[in-house]
Coordinates of C-alpha atoms (C1' of nucleotides) in Angstrom, one line a residue:
Chain A
M1 CA -34.1 35.5 160.6
S2 CA -37.5 34.5 159.6
F3 CA -39.3 35.7 156.5
Y4 CA -42.6 35.2 158.1
D5 CA -41.8 38.1 160.4
T6 CA -41.2 41.5 159.0
T7 CA -39.9 43.2 162.2
E8 CA -36.5 43.7 160.7
Q9 CA -33.5 43.5 162.8
T10 CA -30.1 43.5 161.1
R11 CA -29.2 45.4 158.0
R12 CA -28.7 42.0 156.3
D13 CA -32.3 41.1 156.9
K14 CA -33.4 44.3 155.5
I15 CA -31.5 43.6 152.3
L16 CA -33.2 40.2 152.1
H17 CA -36.7 41.6 152.6
A18 CA -36.2 44.3 150.3
A19 CA -34.9 42.0 147.6
L20 CA -37.7 39.6 148.0
K21 CA -40.3 42.3 147.8
L22 CA -38.8 43.7 144.6
F23 CA -38.4 40.3 143.0
Y24 CA -42.1 39.9 143.6
A25 CA -43.1 43.2 142.4
K26 CA -40.9 43.3 139.3
G27 CA -39.2 40.0 138.8
Y28 CA -35.5 39.0 139.5
F29 CA -34.1 40.3 136.2
K30 CA -35.9 43.6 136.1
T31 CA -34.8 44.4 139.7
S32 CA -31.4 46.0 139.9
V33 CA -29.1 45.8 142.7
H34 CA -29.2 49.5 143.1
E35 CA -33.1 49.3 143.7
I36 CA -32.5 46.8 146.4
R37 CA -29.9 48.9 147.9
E38 CA -32.3 51.9 147.9
Q39 CA -35.3 50.0 149.2
A40 CA -33.1 48.5 152.0
D41 CA -31.6 52.0 152.7
V42 CA -28.1 50.6 152.6
S43 CA -25.0 51.3 150.5
I44 CA -23.9 49.1 147.7
G45 CA -20.7 48.5 149.3
L46 CA -22.4 47.1 152.3
L47 CA -24.6 44.9 150.2
Y48 CA -21.7 43.5 148.5
R49 CA -20.0 42.9 151.9
Y50 CA -22.9 40.6 152.9
F51 CA -23.6 39.0 149.6
K52 CA -21.0 37.9 146.9
N53 CA -23.3 39.0 144.2
K54 CA -27.0 39.2 143.1
E55 CA -27.3 35.6 142.5
E56 CA -26.1 34.6 145.8
L57 CA -28.5 37.0 147.3
A58 CA -31.3 35.2 145.5
K59 CA -29.8 31.9 146.6
T60 CA -29.8 32.9 150.2
I61 CA -33.5 33.9 150.0
Y62 CA -34.4 30.7 148.3
S63 CA -32.6 28.4 150.7
D64 CA -33.9 30.4 153.8
L65 CA -37.5 30.1 152.5
Q66 CA -37.0 26.5 151.6
Q67 CA -35.7 25.7 155.0
E68 CA -38.7 27.5 156.6
T69 CA -41.0 25.7 154.4
I70 CA -39.6 22.3 155.2
D71 CA -39.6 23.1 158.9
T72 CA -43.2 24.1 158.7
F73 CA -44.2 20.9 156.7
E74 CA -42.2 18.7 159.1
S75 CA -43.8 20.1 162.1
I76 CA -47.3 19.8 160.5
V77 CA -46.6 16.2 159.7
A78 CA -45.4 15.7 163.2
E79 CA -48.4 17.2 164.9
H80 CA -51.1 15.4 163.0
E81 CA -52.2 12.0 163.2
T82 CA -53.8 11.3 159.9
A83 CA -52.9 12.3 156.4
S84 CA -56.3 14.0 156.0
D85 CA -55.5 16.3 158.9
C86 CA -52.0 17.0 157.5
A87 CA -53.5 17.8 154.2
K88 CA -56.0 20.3 155.7
A89 CA -53.3 21.9 157.8
I90 CA -51.1 22.3 154.7
I91 CA -53.8 23.9 152.6
T92 CA -54.7 26.3 155.4
F93 CA -51.0 27.3 155.7
Y94 CA -50.6 27.8 151.9
F95 CA -53.7 29.8 151.7
E96 CA -52.9 32.1 154.7
L97 CA -49.3 32.6 153.6
A98 CA -50.6 33.6 150.1
E99 CA -52.7 36.2 151.6
S100 CA -50.3 37.6 154.1
Y101 CA -47.0 37.2 152.2
P102 CA -47.7 36.6 148.5
E103 CA -44.1 37.3 147.7
I104 CA -43.0 34.2 149.7
I105 CA -45.4 31.9 148.0
D106 CA -44.6 33.4 144.8
F107 CA -40.9 32.8 145.3
I108 CA -41.2 29.3 146.6
V109 CA -43.7 27.9 144.2
F110 CA -43.8 29.9 141.1
A111 CA -40.3 31.5 140.6
R112 CA -38.2 30.0 137.9
H113 CA -35.3 29.0 140.0
K114 CA -33.1 27.4 137.3
E115 CA -33.3 30.5 135.3
I116 CA -32.1 32.6 138.3
M117 CA -29.6 30.3 139.7
P118 CA -28.4 28.3 136.7
L119 CA -25.4 26.5 138.0
G120 CA -27.3 25.6 141.2
E121 CA -26.5 22.4 142.7
P122 CA -29.9 21.8 144.4
I123 CA -29.6 23.8 147.6
C124 CA -31.3 21.0 149.5
S125 CA -32.0 17.7 147.8
V126 CA -35.2 16.9 149.7
G127 CA -37.7 19.6 149.1
P128 CA -41.3 20.1 150.1
P129 CA -42.7 17.9 147.3
E130 CA -40.6 15.0 148.5
I131 CA -41.9 15.4 152.1
I132 CA -45.5 15.3 150.8
Q133 CA -44.9 12.4 148.6
E134 CA -43.4 10.5 151.4
M135 CA -46.3 11.3 153.7
L136 CA -48.8 10.1 151.1
A137 CA -46.8 6.9 150.5
K138 CA -47.2 6.1 154.2
A139 CA -51.0 6.9 154.1
M140 CA -51.2 4.6 151.2
E141 CA -49.6 1.7 153.2
N142 CA -52.0 2.1 156.0
G143 CA -55.1 2.3 153.8
E144 CA -56.0 5.9 154.2
V145 CA -55.2 6.9 150.6
R146 CA -55.7 4.8 147.5
R147 CA -52.8 3.2 145.9
M148 CA -51.4 5.2 143.1
H149 CA -48.2 6.9 141.8
P150 CA -47.0 9.2 144.7
A151 CA -46.5 12.2 142.4
V152 CA -50.1 11.8 141.0
A153 CA -51.4 11.7 144.6
A154 CA -49.6 14.8 145.5
A155 CA -50.7 16.6 142.4
S156 CA -54.2 15.6 142.9
L157 CA -54.1 16.7 146.6
F158 CA -52.5 20.0 146.2
G159 CA -52.7 20.8 142.5
S160 CA -56.0 22.6 143.0
T161 CA -54.7 24.5 146.0
I162 CA -51.7 25.8 144.1
R163 CA -53.7 26.5 141.0
L164 CA -56.1 28.7 143.0
I165 CA -53.3 30.6 144.5
Q166 CA -52.2 31.2 141.0
F167 CA -55.5 32.6 140.1
R168 CA -55.6 34.7 143.1
L169 CA -52.0 36.2 142.6
G170 CA -52.9 36.8 139.0
G171 CA -56.0 38.6 139.8
L172 CA -58.4 36.0 138.4
L173 CA -59.9 35.5 141.9
T174 CA -61.0 38.4 144.2
E175 CA -62.2 36.6 147.2
P176 CA -59.6 35.8 149.9
L177 CA -58.2 32.3 149.7
P178 CA -59.1 31.2 153.3
T179 CA -62.7 31.4 152.3
F180 CA -62.1 28.2 150.3
V181 CA -60.2 26.1 152.6
D182 CA -62.9 23.7 153.5
Q183 CA -64.2 23.4 150.1
V184 CA -60.9 22.9 148.4
F185 CA -59.8 20.5 151.1
E186 CA -62.9 18.3 150.9
T187 CA -62.9 18.3 147.2
A188 CA -59.1 17.4 147.0
W189 CA -59.1 14.8 149.7
D190 CA -62.1 13.0 148.4
S191 CA -60.3 12.6 145.2
I192 CA -57.6 10.4 146.7
A193 CA -59.1 8.9 149.7
V194 CA -60.1 5.4 150.0
K195 CA -63.8 5.3 149.8
P196 CA -65.6 4.0 152.8
Chain B
M1 CA -48.0 29.9 111.3
S2 CA -48.7 27.2 113.8
F3 CA -46.4 26.5 116.7
Y4 CA -47.7 22.9 116.8
D5 CA -45.8 22.3 113.5
T6 CA -42.1 22.7 113.2
T7 CA -41.9 22.5 109.3
E8 CA -40.6 26.1 109.2
Q9 CA -41.7 28.1 106.3
T10 CA -40.8 31.8 106.5
R11 CA -37.8 33.4 108.0
R12 CA -40.2 35.1 110.4
D13 CA -41.3 31.8 111.6
K14 CA -37.8 30.5 112.0
I15 CA -37.2 33.4 114.3
L16 CA -40.3 32.7 116.4
H17 CA -39.5 29.1 116.7
A18 CA -35.8 29.6 117.6
A19 CA -36.8 32.3 120.3
L20 CA -39.4 29.9 121.9
K21 CA -36.9 27.1 122.1
L22 CA -34.2 29.4 123.6
F23 CA -36.7 31.0 126.1
Y24 CA -37.5 27.5 127.1
A25 CA -34.0 26.3 127.5
K26 CA -32.4 29.3 129.1
G27 CA -35.2 31.7 130.0
Y28 CA -36.2 34.9 128.3
F29 CA -33.7 37.1 130.2
K30 CA -30.8 34.8 129.8
T31 CA -31.4 34.6 126.0
S32 CA -29.7 37.3 124.1
V33 CA -31.0 38.6 120.7
H34 CA -27.9 37.5 119.1
E35 CA -28.4 33.9 120.1
I36 CA -31.8 33.9 118.7
R37 CA -30.4 35.4 115.6
E38 CA -27.8 32.7 115.4
Q39 CA -30.2 29.8 116.0
A40 CA -32.6 31.1 113.5
D41 CA -29.8 31.6 111.0
V42 CA -30.7 35.2 110.2
S43 CA -29.1 38.5 110.5
I44 CA -29.9 40.9 113.4
G45 CA -30.9 43.5 110.9
L46 CA -33.6 41.1 109.6
L47 CA -34.8 40.1 113.0
Y48 CA -35.3 43.8 113.8
R49 CA -37.2 44.3 110.6
Y50 CA -39.8 41.8 111.6
F51 CA -39.8 42.7 115.3
K52 CA -39.6 46.0 116.9
N53 CA -37.6 44.6 119.9
K54 CA -37.0 41.6 122.0
E55 CA -40.2 42.2 124.0
E56 CA -42.3 42.5 120.9
L57 CA -40.8 39.2 119.7
A58 CA -42.1 37.6 123.1
K59 CA -45.4 39.3 122.7
T60 CA -46.0 37.8 119.4
I61 CA -45.1 34.3 120.6
Y62 CA -47.4 34.7 123.4
S63 CA -50.4 36.0 121.6
D64 CA -50.0 33.5 118.9
L65 CA -49.8 30.6 121.3
Q66 CA -52.6 32.0 123.3
Q67 CA -54.9 32.1 120.2
E68 CA -53.8 28.6 119.2
T69 CA -54.8 27.4 122.7
I70 CA -58.2 29.3 122.7
D71 CA -59.0 27.8 119.3
T72 CA -58.2 24.3 120.4
F73 CA -60.3 24.7 123.6
E74 CA -63.2 26.2 121.7
S75 CA -63.2 23.4 119.2
I76 CA -63.0 20.8 122.0
V77 CA -65.9 22.4 123.7
A78 CA -67.7 22.5 120.4
E79 CA -67.1 18.9 119.7
H80 CA -68.0 17.3 122.9
E81 CA -71.6 17.0 124.4
T82 CA -70.8 16.7 128.1
A83 CA -68.4 18.7 130.4
S84 CA -66.8 15.3 131.5
D85 CA -65.9 14.6 127.9
C86 CA -64.5 18.2 127.5
A87 CA -62.5 17.6 130.6
K88 CA -61.0 14.5 129.4
A89 CA -60.1 15.9 126.1
I90 CA -58.4 18.8 127.5
I91 CA -56.4 16.8 129.8
T92 CA -55.3 14.6 127.0
F93 CA -54.4 17.6 124.9
Y94 CA -52.3 19.0 127.7
F95 CA -50.4 16.0 128.4
E96 CA -49.7 15.1 124.8
L97 CA -48.6 18.9 124.3
A98 CA -46.4 18.6 127.3
E99 CA -44.6 15.6 125.9
S100 CA -44.2 16.8 122.3
Y101 CA -43.7 20.6 122.9
P102 CA -42.8 21.3 126.4
E103 CA -41.6 24.6 125.5
I104 CA -45.2 25.5 124.4
I105 CA -46.9 24.4 127.6
D106 CA -44.1 26.1 129.6
F107 CA -44.5 29.4 127.8
I108 CA -48.3 29.3 128.1
V109 CA -48.8 28.1 131.5
F110 CA -45.7 28.7 133.6
A111 CA -43.9 31.7 132.0
R112 CA -44.0 35.0 134.1
H113 CA -45.6 37.1 131.5
K114 CA -45.9 40.3 133.6
E115 CA -42.2 40.2 134.0
I116 CA -41.4 39.9 130.5
M117 CA -44.2 42.3 129.1
P118 CA -44.7 44.7 132.0
L119 CA -46.7 47.4 130.2
G120 CA -48.8 44.8 128.7
E121 CA -52.4 45.6 128.0
P122 CA -53.7 42.0 128.3
I123 CA -53.2 40.7 124.8
C124 CA -56.5 39.3 124.6
S125 CA -59.2 39.7 127.3
V126 CA -60.7 36.3 127.4
G127 CA -58.1 33.6 128.0
P128 CA -58.1 29.9 128.3
P129 CA -59.1 30.1 132.0
E130 CA -62.2 32.1 131.2
I131 CA -63.3 29.5 128.6
I132 CA -63.0 26.8 131.1
Q133 CA -64.8 28.5 133.8
E134 CA -67.6 29.4 131.4
M135 CA -68.0 25.8 130.4
L136 CA -68.1 24.8 134.0
A137 CA -70.6 27.3 134.9
K138 CA -72.9 25.8 132.2
A139 CA -72.3 22.4 133.5
M140 CA -73.3 23.6 136.9
E141 CA -76.6 24.9 135.5
N142 CA -77.4 21.6 134.0
G143 CA -76.6 19.7 136.9
E144 CA -73.6 17.9 135.7
V145 CA -71.2 19.7 138.1
R146 CA -71.8 20.6 141.8
R147 CA -72.4 24.2 142.4
M148 CA -69.3 26.1 143.4
H149 CA -67.2 29.1 142.7
P150 CA -66.1 28.5 139.1
A151 CA -62.5 29.4 139.8
V152 CA -62.5 26.6 142.4
A153 CA -64.1 24.3 140.1
A154 CA -61.5 25.0 137.5
A155 CA -58.7 24.7 139.8
S156 CA -60.1 21.4 141.2
L157 CA -60.6 20.0 137.6
F158 CA -57.2 21.0 136.1
G159 CA -54.9 21.8 139.1
S160 CA -53.6 18.3 139.3
T161 CA -53.1 18.1 135.6
I162 CA -51.1 21.3 135.6
R163 CA -49.1 20.3 138.8
L164 CA -48.2 17.0 137.2
I165 CA -46.9 18.7 134.2
Q166 CA -44.8 20.9 136.4
F167 CA -43.3 17.8 138.0
R168 CA -42.7 16.3 134.7
L169 CA -41.0 19.3 133.2
G170 CA -39.0 19.8 136.5
G171 CA -37.8 16.2 136.3
L172 CA -39.7 15.0 139.4
L173 CA -41.7 12.5 137.3
T174 CA -40.1 10.3 134.8
E175 CA -43.1 8.4 133.3
P176 CA -44.6 10.0 130.2
L177 CA -47.7 12.0 131.1
P178 CA -50.2 10.3 128.9
T179 CA -49.8 7.2 131.1
F180 CA -51.8 9.0 133.7
V181 CA -54.6 10.6 131.6
D182 CA -57.3 8.1 132.8
Q183 CA -56.3 8.1 136.4
V184 CA -55.9 11.9 136.6
F185 CA -59.2 12.5 134.7
E186 CA -61.2 10.2 137.0
T187 CA -59.8 11.6 140.1
A188 CA -60.3 15.1 139.1
W189 CA -63.8 14.7 137.6
D190 CA -64.9 12.9 140.5
S191 CA -64.0 15.8 142.8
I192 CA -66.5 18.2 141.2
A193 CA -69.1 15.9 139.7
V194 CA -72.5 15.8 141.1
K195 CA -72.7 12.3 142.9
P196 CA -75.2 9.9 141.4
Chain C
dA1 C1' -36.2 40.1 75.8
dA2 C1' -33.2 43.5 77.5
dA3 C1' -32.6 47.4 80.2
dG4 C1' -34.0 50.2 83.6
dG5 C1' -36.3 51.1 87.9
dT6 C1' -38.0 50.5 92.6
dA7 C1' -39.5 48.4 96.5
dA8 C1' -38.8 44.8 99.7
dA9 C1' -35.5 41.8 102.0
dG10 C1' -31.3 41.3 104.0
dT11 C1' -26.6 42.4 106.2
dG12 C1' -23.3 43.3 110.2
dA13 C1' -20.2 46.7 112.1
dA14 C1' -20.8 50.3 115.2
dT15 C1' -23.3 52.6 119.0
dG16 C1' -25.0 53.7 123.3
dT17 C1' -27.1 52.3 127.5
dT18 C1' -27.7 49.6 131.4
dC19 C1' -26.1 47.4 135.1
dA20 C1' -23.3 44.4 138.3
dT21 C1' -19.3 44.8 140.6
dT22 C1' -15.0 46.9 142.3
dC23 C1' -12.1 49.7 145.0
dT24 C1' -10.4 53.7 146.9
dG25 C1' -10.8 56.4 150.6
dC26 C1' -13.8 58.3 154.4
dT27 C1' -16.0 58.1 159.3
dA28 C1' -17.0 56.9 163.7
dT29 C1' -15.5 54.6 167.6
dA30 C1' -12.2 52.9 170.8
Chain D
dT1 C1' -4.4 57.7 165.8
dA2 C1' -5.6 53.2 164.3
dT3 C1' -8.9 50.2 162.2
dA4 C1' -13.1 48.1 161.2
dG5 C1' -17.2 49.3 159.0
dC6 C1' -19.1 51.7 155.4
dA7 C1' -20.0 54.8 151.3
dG8 C1' -20.6 55.8 146.5
dA9 C1' -18.1 57.3 142.3
dA10 C1' -15.9 54.8 138.8
dT11 C1' -15.3 50.8 135.8
dG12 C1' -16.1 47.8 132.2
dA13 C1' -18.6 44.0 130.2
dA14 C1' -22.6 42.5 128.1
dC15 C1' -26.2 43.4 125.3
dA16 C1' -30.2 45.6 122.6
dT17 C1' -30.8 48.4 119.0
dT18 C1' -29.5 51.4 114.9
dC19 C1' -28.1 52.6 110.4
dA20 C1' -26.0 52.9 106.2
dC21 C1' -25.4 49.9 102.9
dT22 C1' -26.0 45.5 99.6
dT23 C1' -28.7 42.1 97.3
dT24 C1' -32.8 40.1 95.4
dA25 C1' -37.3 40.0 93.3
dC26 C1' -40.5 42.0 90.4
dC27 C1' -42.4 45.1 87.5
dT28 C1' -42.5 48.5 83.2
dT29 C1' -40.9 50.3 79.2
dT30 C1' -39.0 50.1 74.7

DNA sequence: AAAGGTAAAGTGAATGTTCATTCTGCTATA
DNA sequence: TATAGCAGAATGAACATTCACTTTACCTTT
């Protein structure tokens, strides 16, 4: 199943989509399992057949989304020669996703996972930030990016993107995000690129 | 009362400090009023004399912190001539606060206020982001900063700072933040400054 | 300065509600 | 008619909140 695609197939998928929507609208803790049940048009019994409990439902959403994001990033990295092309593709991806599926971005980037899944062994040890930092480390090797702490480079390159999404989701920005792709990209890239 | 100062005076302050600590450690929803009561060494009855309910307790913390942040920003803006000086002072302030009082930064910047206080008329209509955007708009007028959407400028200038704090609080960065003040400032400032 | 009075500060057992979760039994299909 | 899949009333634990009561602090009067 893919979260980027709302054509629901199985009842299990319906539950996952309904849960994610409600988590976005009201927050994980304010969403009751019965609301999820209702929105997914499914009985509680069935819901509990598919998912051990509410937390496992959230975990499933999280790990599915995490995996989809990792796949996306990896294919972006694979399909672009330069770090600068990667960066632009990632910003574009983020902005488009934020407009089409704010609930996904919100859950991946802004949700408080440790609060929701307290005993969580990290579902997957290498997350999107690590992929990005690795890509940037390579770009430093080959002289495309200035040498600096990889975390600082990652924050400089995508911090503004993420902050702008936060503004947008919070209603502090009314224009659609894709309007700003070029501007944000150039500004951010400039800040870490090796000067000519 | 000031949150930047832990010498607790009144019992009311003790409650607020205890609550903020617990909210940071476990999250708002996972913190029970009885835990706050215990940590503050106060009876439940007294807690409910001071605060109508758990939500109002959170609201009080939020608006107090919001006000302290606004005051800080306004005095920074007042005390510095150029936008660049302001920016550096704000980054320094953020980084130092994040090291000394992570719970404060976390609650101001990363907490999901709408989840916690759903029916919230905005406690105060002009928040820190607006102050920053206003400062940047002026800096665009006088030619210190390139002309662009104020939200984009704000995101470009402080997005990396905030993202780096997020890394640090999340354990993805082990070095203390103040180490990076200069580097982050120069990188961020460069990205929005008018080129010479 | 002692007694009396009263408002504020404080207590914690008891209450009631909200939910996650369970589990018995129903229904449709083979 | 057997059984896998499903429904939803019932359960019970966790928790926020209340309330009837006690103690303290501080006046006021004699």
